mmCIF file of C-alpha atoms in Angstrom:
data_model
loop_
_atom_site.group_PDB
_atom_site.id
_atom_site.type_symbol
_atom_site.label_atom_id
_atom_site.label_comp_id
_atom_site.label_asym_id
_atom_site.label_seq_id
_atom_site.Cartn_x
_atom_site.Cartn_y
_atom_site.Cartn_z
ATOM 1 C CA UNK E 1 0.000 0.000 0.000
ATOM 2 C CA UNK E 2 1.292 3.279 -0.711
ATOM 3 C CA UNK E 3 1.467 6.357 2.249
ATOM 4 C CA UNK E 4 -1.258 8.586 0.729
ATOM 5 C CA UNK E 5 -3.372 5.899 0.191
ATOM 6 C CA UNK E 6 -2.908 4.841 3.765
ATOM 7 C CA UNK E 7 -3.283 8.261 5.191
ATOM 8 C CA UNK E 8 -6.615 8.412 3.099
ATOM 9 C CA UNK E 9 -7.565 5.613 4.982
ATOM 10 C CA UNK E 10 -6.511 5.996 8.533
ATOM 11 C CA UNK E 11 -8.328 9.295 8.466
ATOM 12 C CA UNK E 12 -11.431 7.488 7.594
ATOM 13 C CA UNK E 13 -10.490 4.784 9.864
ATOM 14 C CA UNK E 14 -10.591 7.975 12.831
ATOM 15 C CA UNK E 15 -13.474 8.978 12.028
ATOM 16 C CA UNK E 16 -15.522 5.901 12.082
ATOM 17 C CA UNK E 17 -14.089 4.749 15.091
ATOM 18 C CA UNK E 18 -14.858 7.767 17.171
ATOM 19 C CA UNK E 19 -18.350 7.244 16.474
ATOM 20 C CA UNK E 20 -20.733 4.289 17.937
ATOM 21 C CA UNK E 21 -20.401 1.151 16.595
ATOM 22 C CA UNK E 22 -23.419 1.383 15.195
ATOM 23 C CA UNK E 23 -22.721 4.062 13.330
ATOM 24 C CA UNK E 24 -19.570 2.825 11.959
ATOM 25 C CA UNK E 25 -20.273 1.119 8.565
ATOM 26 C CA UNK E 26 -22.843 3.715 7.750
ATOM 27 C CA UNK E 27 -20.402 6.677 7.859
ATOM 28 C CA UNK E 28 -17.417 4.515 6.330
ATOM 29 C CA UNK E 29 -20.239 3.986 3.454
ATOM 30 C CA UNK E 30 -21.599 7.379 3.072
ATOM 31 C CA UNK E 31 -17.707 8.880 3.088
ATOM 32 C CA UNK E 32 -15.851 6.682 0.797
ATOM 33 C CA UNK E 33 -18.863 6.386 -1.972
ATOM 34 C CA UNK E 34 -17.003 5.726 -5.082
ATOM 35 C CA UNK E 35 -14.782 4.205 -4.055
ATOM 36 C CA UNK E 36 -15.164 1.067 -3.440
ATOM 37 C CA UNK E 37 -11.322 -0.389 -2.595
ATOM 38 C CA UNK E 38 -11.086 2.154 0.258
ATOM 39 C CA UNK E 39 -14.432 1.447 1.523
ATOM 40 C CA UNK E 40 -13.426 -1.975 1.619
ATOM 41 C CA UNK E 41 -10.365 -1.313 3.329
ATOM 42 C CA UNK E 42 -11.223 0.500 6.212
ATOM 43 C CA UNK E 43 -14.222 -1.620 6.894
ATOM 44 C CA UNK E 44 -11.539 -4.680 7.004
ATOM 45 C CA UNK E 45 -9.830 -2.452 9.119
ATOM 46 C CA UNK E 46 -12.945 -2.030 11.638
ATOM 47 C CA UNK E 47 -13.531 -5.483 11.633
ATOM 48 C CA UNK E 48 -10.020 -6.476 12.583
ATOM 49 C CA UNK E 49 -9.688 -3.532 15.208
ATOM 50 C CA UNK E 50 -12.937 -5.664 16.821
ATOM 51 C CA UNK E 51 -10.976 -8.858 16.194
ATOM 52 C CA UNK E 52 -7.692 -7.812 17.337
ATOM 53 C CA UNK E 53 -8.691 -6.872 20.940
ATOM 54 C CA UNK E 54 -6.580 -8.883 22.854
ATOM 55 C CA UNK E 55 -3.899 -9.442 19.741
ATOM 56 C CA UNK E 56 -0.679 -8.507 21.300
ATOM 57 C CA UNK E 57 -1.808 -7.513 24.581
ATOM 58 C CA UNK E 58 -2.520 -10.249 26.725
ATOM 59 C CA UNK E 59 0.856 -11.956 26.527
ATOM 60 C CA UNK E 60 2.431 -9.732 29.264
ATOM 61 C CA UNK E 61 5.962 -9.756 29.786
ATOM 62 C CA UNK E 62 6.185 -13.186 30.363
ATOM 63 C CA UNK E 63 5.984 -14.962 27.410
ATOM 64 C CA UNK E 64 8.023 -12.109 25.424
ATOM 65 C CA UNK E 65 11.003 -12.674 28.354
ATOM 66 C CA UNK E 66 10.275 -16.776 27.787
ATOM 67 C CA UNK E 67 10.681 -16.980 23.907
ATOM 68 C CA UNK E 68 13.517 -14.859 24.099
ATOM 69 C CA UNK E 69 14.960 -17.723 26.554
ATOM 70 C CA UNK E 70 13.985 -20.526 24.228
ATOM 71 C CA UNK E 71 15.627 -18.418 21.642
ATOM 72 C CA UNK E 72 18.556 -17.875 23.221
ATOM 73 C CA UNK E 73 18.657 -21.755 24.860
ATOM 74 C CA UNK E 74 18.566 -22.956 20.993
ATOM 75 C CA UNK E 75 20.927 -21.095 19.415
ATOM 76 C CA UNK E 76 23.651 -20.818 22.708
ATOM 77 C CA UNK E 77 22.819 -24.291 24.415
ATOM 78 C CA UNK E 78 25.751 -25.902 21.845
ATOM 79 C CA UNK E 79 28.547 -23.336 22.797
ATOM 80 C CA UNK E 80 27.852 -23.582 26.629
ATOM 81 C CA UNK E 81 30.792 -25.627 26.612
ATOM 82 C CA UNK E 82 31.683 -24.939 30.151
ATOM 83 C CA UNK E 83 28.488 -25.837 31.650
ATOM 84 C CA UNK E 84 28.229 -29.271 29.514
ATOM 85 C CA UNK E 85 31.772 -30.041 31.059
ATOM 86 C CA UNK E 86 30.670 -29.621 34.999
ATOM 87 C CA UNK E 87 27.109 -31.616 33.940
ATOM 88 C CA UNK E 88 29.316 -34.424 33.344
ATOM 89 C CA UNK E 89 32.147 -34.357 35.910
ATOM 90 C CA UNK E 90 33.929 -36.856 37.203
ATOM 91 C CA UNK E 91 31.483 -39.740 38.926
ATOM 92 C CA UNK E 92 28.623 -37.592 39.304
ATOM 93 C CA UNK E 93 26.414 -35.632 37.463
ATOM 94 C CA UNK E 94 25.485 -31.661 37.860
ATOM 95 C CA UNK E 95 22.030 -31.538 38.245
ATOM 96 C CA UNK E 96 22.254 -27.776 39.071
ATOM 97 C CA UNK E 97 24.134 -24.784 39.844
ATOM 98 C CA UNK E 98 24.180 -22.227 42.432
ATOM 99 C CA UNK E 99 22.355 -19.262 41.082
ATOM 100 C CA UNK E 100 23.985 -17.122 43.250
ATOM 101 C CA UNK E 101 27.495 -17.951 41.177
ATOM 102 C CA UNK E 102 25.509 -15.235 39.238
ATOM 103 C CA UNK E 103 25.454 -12.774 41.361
ATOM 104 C CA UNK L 1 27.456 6.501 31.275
ATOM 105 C CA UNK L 2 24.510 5.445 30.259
ATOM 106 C CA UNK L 3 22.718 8.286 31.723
ATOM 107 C CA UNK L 4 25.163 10.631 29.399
ATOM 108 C CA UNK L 5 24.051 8.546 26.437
ATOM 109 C CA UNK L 6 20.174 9.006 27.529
ATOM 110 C CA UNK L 7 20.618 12.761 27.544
ATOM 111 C CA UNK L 8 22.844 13.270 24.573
ATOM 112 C CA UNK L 9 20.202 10.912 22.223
ATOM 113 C CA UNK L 10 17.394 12.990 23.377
ATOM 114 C CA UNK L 11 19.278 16.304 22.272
ATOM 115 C CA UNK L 12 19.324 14.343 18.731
ATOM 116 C CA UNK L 13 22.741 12.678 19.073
ATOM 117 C CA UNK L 14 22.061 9.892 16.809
ATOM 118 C CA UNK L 15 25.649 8.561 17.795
ATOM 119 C CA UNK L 16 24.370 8.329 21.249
ATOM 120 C CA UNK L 17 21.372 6.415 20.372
ATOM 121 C CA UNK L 18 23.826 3.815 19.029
ATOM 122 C CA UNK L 19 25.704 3.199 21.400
ATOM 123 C CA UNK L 20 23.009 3.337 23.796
ATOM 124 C CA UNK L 21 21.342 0.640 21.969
ATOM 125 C CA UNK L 22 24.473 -1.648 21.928
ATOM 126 C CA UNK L 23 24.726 -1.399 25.802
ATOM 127 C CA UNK L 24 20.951 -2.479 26.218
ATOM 128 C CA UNK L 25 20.800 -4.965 23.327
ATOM 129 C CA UNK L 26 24.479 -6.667 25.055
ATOM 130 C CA UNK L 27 22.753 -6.552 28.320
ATOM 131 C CA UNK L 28 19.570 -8.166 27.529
ATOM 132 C CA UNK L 29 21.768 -10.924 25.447
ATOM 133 C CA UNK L 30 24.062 -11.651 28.733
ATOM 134 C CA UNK L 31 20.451 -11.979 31.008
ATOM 135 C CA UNK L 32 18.851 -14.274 28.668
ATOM 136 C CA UNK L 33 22.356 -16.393 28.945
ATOM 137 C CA UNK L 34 22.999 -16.315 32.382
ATOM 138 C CA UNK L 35 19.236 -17.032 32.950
ATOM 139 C CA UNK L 36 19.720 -20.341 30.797
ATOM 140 C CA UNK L 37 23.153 -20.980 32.592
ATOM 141 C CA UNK L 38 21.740 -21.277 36.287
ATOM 142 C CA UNK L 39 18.425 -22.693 35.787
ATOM 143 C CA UNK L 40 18.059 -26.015 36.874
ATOM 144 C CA UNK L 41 17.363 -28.835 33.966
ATOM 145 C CA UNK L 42 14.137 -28.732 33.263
ATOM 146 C CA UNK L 43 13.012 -25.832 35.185
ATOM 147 C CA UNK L 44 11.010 -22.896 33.305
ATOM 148 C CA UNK L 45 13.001 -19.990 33.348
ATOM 149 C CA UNK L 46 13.017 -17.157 36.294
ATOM 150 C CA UNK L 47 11.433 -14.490 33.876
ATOM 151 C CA UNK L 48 11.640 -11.800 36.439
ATOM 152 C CA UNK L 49 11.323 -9.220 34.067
ATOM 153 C CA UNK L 50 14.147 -8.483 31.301
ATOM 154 C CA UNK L 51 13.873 -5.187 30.722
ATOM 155 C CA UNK L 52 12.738 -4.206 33.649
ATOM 156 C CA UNK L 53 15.891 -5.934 34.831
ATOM 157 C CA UNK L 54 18.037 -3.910 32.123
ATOM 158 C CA UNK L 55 16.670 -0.984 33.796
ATOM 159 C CA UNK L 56 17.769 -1.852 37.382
ATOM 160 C CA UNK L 57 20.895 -2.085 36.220
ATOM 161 C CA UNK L 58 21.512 -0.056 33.940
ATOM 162 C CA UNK L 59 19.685 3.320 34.838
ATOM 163 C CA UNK L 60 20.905 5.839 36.995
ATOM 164 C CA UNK L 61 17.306 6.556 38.961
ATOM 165 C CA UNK L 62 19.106 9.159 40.978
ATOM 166 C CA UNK L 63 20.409 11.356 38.193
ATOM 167 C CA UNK L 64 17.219 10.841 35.223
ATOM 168 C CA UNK L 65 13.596 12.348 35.378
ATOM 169 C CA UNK L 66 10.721 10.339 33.772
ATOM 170 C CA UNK L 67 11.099 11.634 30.296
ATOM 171 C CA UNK L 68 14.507 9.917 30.614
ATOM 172 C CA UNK L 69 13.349 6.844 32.208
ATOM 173 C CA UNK L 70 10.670 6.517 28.994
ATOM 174 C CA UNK L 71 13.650 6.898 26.501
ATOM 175 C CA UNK L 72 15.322 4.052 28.001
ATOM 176 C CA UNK L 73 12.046 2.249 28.132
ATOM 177 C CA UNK L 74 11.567 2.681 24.836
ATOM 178 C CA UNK L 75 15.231 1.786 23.862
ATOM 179 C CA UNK L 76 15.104 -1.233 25.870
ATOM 180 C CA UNK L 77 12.260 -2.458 23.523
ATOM 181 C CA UNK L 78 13.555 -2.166 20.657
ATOM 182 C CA UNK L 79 16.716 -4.039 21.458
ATOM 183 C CA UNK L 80 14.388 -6.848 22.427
ATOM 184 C CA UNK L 81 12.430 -7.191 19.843
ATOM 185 C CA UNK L 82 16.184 -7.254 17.919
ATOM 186 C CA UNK L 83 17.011 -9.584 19.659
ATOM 187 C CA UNK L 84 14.568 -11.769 19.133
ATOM 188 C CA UNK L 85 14.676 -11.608 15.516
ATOM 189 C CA UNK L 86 18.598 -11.913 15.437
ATOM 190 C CA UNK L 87 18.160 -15.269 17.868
ATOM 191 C CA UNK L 88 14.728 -16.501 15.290
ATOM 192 C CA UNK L 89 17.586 -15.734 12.581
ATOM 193 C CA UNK L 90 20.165 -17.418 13.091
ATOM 194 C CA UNK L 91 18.170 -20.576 14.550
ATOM 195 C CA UNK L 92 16.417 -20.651 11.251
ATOM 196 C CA UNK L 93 19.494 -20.408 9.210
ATOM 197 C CA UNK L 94 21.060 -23.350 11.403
ATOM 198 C CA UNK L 95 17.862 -25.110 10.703
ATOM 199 C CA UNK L 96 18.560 -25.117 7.147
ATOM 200 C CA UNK L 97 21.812 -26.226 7.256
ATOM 201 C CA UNK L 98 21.563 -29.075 10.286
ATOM 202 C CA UNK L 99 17.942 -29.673 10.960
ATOM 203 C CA UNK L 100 18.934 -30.307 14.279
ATOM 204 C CA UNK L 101 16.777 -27.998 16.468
ATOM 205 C CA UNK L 102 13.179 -28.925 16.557
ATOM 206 C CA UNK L 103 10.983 -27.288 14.632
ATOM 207 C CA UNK L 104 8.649 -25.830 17.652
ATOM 208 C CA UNK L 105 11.358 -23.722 18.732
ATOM 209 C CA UNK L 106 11.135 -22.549 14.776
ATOM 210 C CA UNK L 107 7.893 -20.905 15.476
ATOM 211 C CA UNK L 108 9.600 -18.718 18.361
ATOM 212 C CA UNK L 109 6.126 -18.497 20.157
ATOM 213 C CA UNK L 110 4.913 -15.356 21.191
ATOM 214 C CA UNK L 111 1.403 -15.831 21.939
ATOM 215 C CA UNK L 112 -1.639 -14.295 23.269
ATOM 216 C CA UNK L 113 -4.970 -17.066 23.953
ATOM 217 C CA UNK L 114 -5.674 -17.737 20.435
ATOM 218 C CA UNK L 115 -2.913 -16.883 17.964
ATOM 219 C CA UNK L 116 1.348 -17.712 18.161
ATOM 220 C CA UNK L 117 3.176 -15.275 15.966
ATOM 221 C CA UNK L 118 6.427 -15.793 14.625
ATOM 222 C CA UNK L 119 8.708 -13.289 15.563
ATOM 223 C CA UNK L 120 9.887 -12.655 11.652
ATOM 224 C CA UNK L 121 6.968 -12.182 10.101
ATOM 225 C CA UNK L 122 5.847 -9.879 13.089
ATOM 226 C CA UNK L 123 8.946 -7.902 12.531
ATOM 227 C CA UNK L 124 8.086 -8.006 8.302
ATOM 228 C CA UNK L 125 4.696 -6.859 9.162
ATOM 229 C CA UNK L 126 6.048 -4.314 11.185
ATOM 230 C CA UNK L 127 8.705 -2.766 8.862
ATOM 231 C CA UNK L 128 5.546 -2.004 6.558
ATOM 232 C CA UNK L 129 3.707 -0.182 9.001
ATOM 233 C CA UNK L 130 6.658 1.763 10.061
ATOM 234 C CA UNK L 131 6.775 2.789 5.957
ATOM 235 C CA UNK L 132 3.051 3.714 6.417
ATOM 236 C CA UNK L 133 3.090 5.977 9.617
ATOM 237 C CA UNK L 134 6.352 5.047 11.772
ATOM 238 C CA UNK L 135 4.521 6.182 14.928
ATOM 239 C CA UNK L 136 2.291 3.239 14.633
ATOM 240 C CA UNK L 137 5.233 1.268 14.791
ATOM 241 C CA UNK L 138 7.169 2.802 17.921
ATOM 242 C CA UNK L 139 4.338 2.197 19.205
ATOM 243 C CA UNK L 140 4.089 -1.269 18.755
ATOM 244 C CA UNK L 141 7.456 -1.299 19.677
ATOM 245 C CA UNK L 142 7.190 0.111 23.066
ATOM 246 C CA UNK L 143 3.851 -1.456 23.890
ATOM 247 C CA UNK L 144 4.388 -5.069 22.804
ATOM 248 C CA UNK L 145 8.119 -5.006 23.443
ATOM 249 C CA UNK L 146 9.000 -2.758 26.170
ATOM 250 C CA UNK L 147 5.354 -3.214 28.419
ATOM 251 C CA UNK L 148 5.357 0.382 28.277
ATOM 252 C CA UNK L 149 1.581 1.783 29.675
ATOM 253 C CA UNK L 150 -0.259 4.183 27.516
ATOM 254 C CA UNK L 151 0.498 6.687 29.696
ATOM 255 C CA UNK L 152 4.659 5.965 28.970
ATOM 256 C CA UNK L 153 4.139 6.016 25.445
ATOM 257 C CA UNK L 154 2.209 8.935 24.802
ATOM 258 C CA UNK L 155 5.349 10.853 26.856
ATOM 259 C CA UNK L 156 7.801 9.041 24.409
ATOM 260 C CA UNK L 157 6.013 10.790 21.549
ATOM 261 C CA UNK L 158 4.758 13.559 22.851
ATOM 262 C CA UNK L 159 1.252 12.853 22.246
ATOM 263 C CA UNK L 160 -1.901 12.228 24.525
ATOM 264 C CA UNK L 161 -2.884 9.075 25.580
ATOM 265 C CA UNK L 162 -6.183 9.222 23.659
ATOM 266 C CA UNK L 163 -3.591 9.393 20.309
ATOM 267 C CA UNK L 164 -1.861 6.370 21.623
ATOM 268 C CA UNK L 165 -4.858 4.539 22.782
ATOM 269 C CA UNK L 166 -6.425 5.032 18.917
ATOM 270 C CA UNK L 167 -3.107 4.351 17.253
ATOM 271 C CA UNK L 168 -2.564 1.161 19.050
ATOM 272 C CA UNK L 169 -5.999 -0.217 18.120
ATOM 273 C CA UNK L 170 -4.808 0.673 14.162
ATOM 274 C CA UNK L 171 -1.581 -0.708 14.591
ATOM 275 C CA UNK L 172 -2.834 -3.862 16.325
ATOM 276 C CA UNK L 173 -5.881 -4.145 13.240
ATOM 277 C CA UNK L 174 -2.832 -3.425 10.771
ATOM 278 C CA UNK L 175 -0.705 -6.244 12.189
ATOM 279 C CA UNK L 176 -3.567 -8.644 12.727
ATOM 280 C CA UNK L 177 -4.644 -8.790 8.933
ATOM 281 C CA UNK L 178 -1.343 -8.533 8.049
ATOM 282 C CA UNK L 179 -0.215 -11.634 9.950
ATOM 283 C CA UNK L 180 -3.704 -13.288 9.220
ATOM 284 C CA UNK L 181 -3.287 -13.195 5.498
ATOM 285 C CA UNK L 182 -0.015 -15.129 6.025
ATOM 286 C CA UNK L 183 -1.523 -18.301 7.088
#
């Protein structure tokens, strides 16, 4: 999509949005007569901004902080070199370490 | 120094911003490491909170106001969601030449209750908004990213929360169709 298209549309998109629901479709309608492409893509656009709700928001910190972990245990876990070494020393095995070693 | 860095990005010293960057992106790598280091097998990882973490230790709460303590906010999310797509990178690209990682950790979950997102084609999605109104973008930055409130955001950009809560909801709609139509 190109800018001015897009600012064509998020203006629209403003508009509609500030009124009641009810009055949504209607106004995109009445405003964009003639054009039908940008009619149908801000009403897209209102239906997705119903959709979308919780898209994004509910995942809290969390999740963000845990797929960065299972990022980082995928691509690092074969260069931890050091830690695979104590896991397997001597007669027994490292089930753990201190966490305060990282403080 | 980092406080120095805060103060000479906000003047405009795009040098600054760099370097400021590199200090927060290296800092969020070395916590997701160490976290992964001194977990016990098996155990789900301590996520206590990366970047607010980052900011613990890295900003100077005696010397910075708010506005400063929203530009590192803000800076802080955008080296994680770098992050993230660096680490989604590079295990796809070992992926294609080993296969040995399974292919869940390919889909580098981010999820809310009814939808995972991979982290590259959020970021794709995301570099076309940014070409469409980059504010919508920063915003998703510092929202989705960084867990910055409303409130936080609409300082960032100098613009009232009522601007930020109505950009969000575009951004979000924007993103959602854009990742939708992927599928």
């Amino acid at each position: 999509m190109d800018p001015d298209r897009w600012k064509k549309m998020e203006v629209l998109l403003d508009e509609a949005l500030d009124l009641d629901p009810s009055e949504r479709e209607a106004h995109v309608r009445a405003q964009a007569a003639g054009d039908d492409e940008l009619r149908d893509e801000v009403l897209r656009m209102l239906a997705a901004s119903q959709e979308s709700e919780s898209f994004l928001e509910s995942t809290g910190r969390g999740d963000l902080e845990n797929a960065l972990a299972r990022m980082a245990s995928a691509v690092e876990d074969e260069s931890e070199d050091d830690t695979m070494e104590l896991a397997t020393a001597g007669p027994y095995r490292l089930t753990y370490m201190l966490k305060s070693w990282a403080l | 120094m980092v406080t120095q860095l805060i103060a000479a990005h906000r003047e405009g010293d795009e040098k600054a911003g760099d370097r400021l960057f590199a200090v927060v992106y290296d800092e969020l790598h070395a916590m997701a490491r160490r976290q992964l280091r001194f977990r016990k097998p098996g155990e789900t990882l301590n996520t206590t909170g990366l970047v607010h973490e980052a900011y613990l230790k890295l900003f100077d709460r005696d010397e910075s106001g708010w506005n400063d303590r929203v530009h590192f906010f803000s800076v802080t999310a955008r080296a994680m969601r770098q992050i993230l797509v660096d680490y989604a990178r590079r295990i796809n690209a070992e992926k294609r030449g080993g296969g040995q990682y399974h292919t869940e950790l390919n889909a580098s979950l981010i999820s809310d209750t009814t939808k995972n997102v991979d982290i590259l084609d959020l970021d794709d999605a995301m570099k076309e908004l940014e070409k469409l109104n980059p504010r919508l973008a920063t915003i998703v930055e510092c929202r989705f990213f960084g867990g910055m409130s409303i409130e936080e955001t609409g300082a960032l950009l100098d613009v009232s929360s009522r601007t930020v809560d109505r950009d969000w909801l575009k951004a979000k709609s924007f993103l959602y169709l854009a990742l939708k139509g992927d599928e």
